XYZ file of C-alpha atoms in Angstrom:
99
model
C 105.957 130.188 91.390
C 107.832 127.197 90.908
C 111.052 126.108 89.521
C 111.857 123.495 86.992
C 115.217 122.446 86.053
C 116.225 120.469 82.927
C 117.738 117.215 82.774
C 121.505 116.813 82.958
C 123.338 115.178 80.266
C 120.213 114.181 78.738
C 119.411 111.516 81.365
C 120.304 112.908 84.786
C 117.823 115.070 86.541
C 119.558 117.394 89.294
C 117.162 118.148 92.163
C 118.324 121.503 93.776
C 115.861 121.681 96.663
C 113.404 123.889 97.129
C 110.140 124.197 95.086
C 111.692 122.540 92.044
C 109.049 120.384 90.176
C 110.457 117.075 89.419
C 109.015 115.665 86.146
C 106.370 112.633 86.579
C 108.565 110.458 84.390
C 112.117 111.041 85.704
C 114.358 108.140 86.013
C 117.261 109.201 87.318
C 118.219 111.798 89.844
C 121.255 113.446 91.309
C 120.862 115.566 94.619
C 122.711 118.846 94.465
C 125.443 119.348 96.936
C 123.512 122.430 98.036
C 120.387 120.174 99.380
C 120.632 119.338 102.910
C 116.858 118.352 103.484
C 114.619 116.667 101.105
C 111.229 118.095 101.866
C 108.053 116.157 102.300
C 106.508 114.667 98.957
C 109.290 115.773 96.989
C 109.534 112.829 94.696
C 105.929 111.371 95.787
C 104.578 109.026 92.898
C 107.384 109.334 90.606
C 106.990 105.881 89.611
C 109.523 105.504 87.119
C 112.541 106.566 89.397
C 114.694 103.953 89.337
C 118.010 105.454 90.542
C 118.651 108.360 93.399
C 122.304 109.765 93.542
C 122.436 110.899 97.281
C 125.618 112.749 98.434
C 126.986 112.411 102.442
C 125.662 115.886 103.318
C 121.860 115.468 103.141
C 120.910 115.701 106.785
C 117.114 115.060 106.700
C 114.726 113.070 104.379
C 110.753 114.151 105.548
C 108.044 112.657 105.545
C 106.649 110.787 102.399
C 109.560 112.160 100.147
C 109.898 109.084 98.131
C 106.300 107.384 98.245
C 105.191 105.175 95.796
C 108.435 105.220 93.923
C 107.640 101.605 92.816
C 110.674 101.328 90.431
C 113.435 102.521 93.043
C 115.743 99.632 93.651
C 118.418 100.785 95.874
C 119.605 103.793 98.116
C 122.987 104.660 99.880
C 122.077 107.015 102.873
C 125.152 107.689 104.078
C 125.281 110.544 106.611
C 121.449 111.112 106.737
C 120.208 111.685 110.623
C 116.860 111.720 110.364
C 114.338 109.760 108.120
C 110.421 110.996 108.181
C 107.849 108.898 108.748
C 106.852 106.649 105.694
C 109.397 108.745 103.604
C 109.816 105.462 101.367
C 106.635 104.061 101.855
C 104.934 102.083 98.992
C 108.340 101.470 97.280
C 108.420 97.813 96.661
C 111.044 97.330 94.409
C 113.158 98.837 96.982
C 115.653 95.690 98.276
C 118.699 97.584 99.096
C 119.510 100.228 101.679
C 122.804 101.140 103.024
C 123.571 103.643 105.926
């Protein structure tokens, strides 16, 4: 069974990992401190996603994790050691990446 979390503060969805269902219309996401790995396809085709707040403890972003997140503009991936193949594929709005 998949777990679904509610948006925090009415606007920010808190991603806690695992088999959590991410709403199709999500716009802002904060990755919980407990998450070390963002699994493959976790945010696939979340076309309205514009902002993801990563924390320094994320070790790996797996394949296709953010595929087709067209509205995503920038990401700060401080501390990430491994980024899987095509993790940000088709993110045509992504113009600013910081490591």
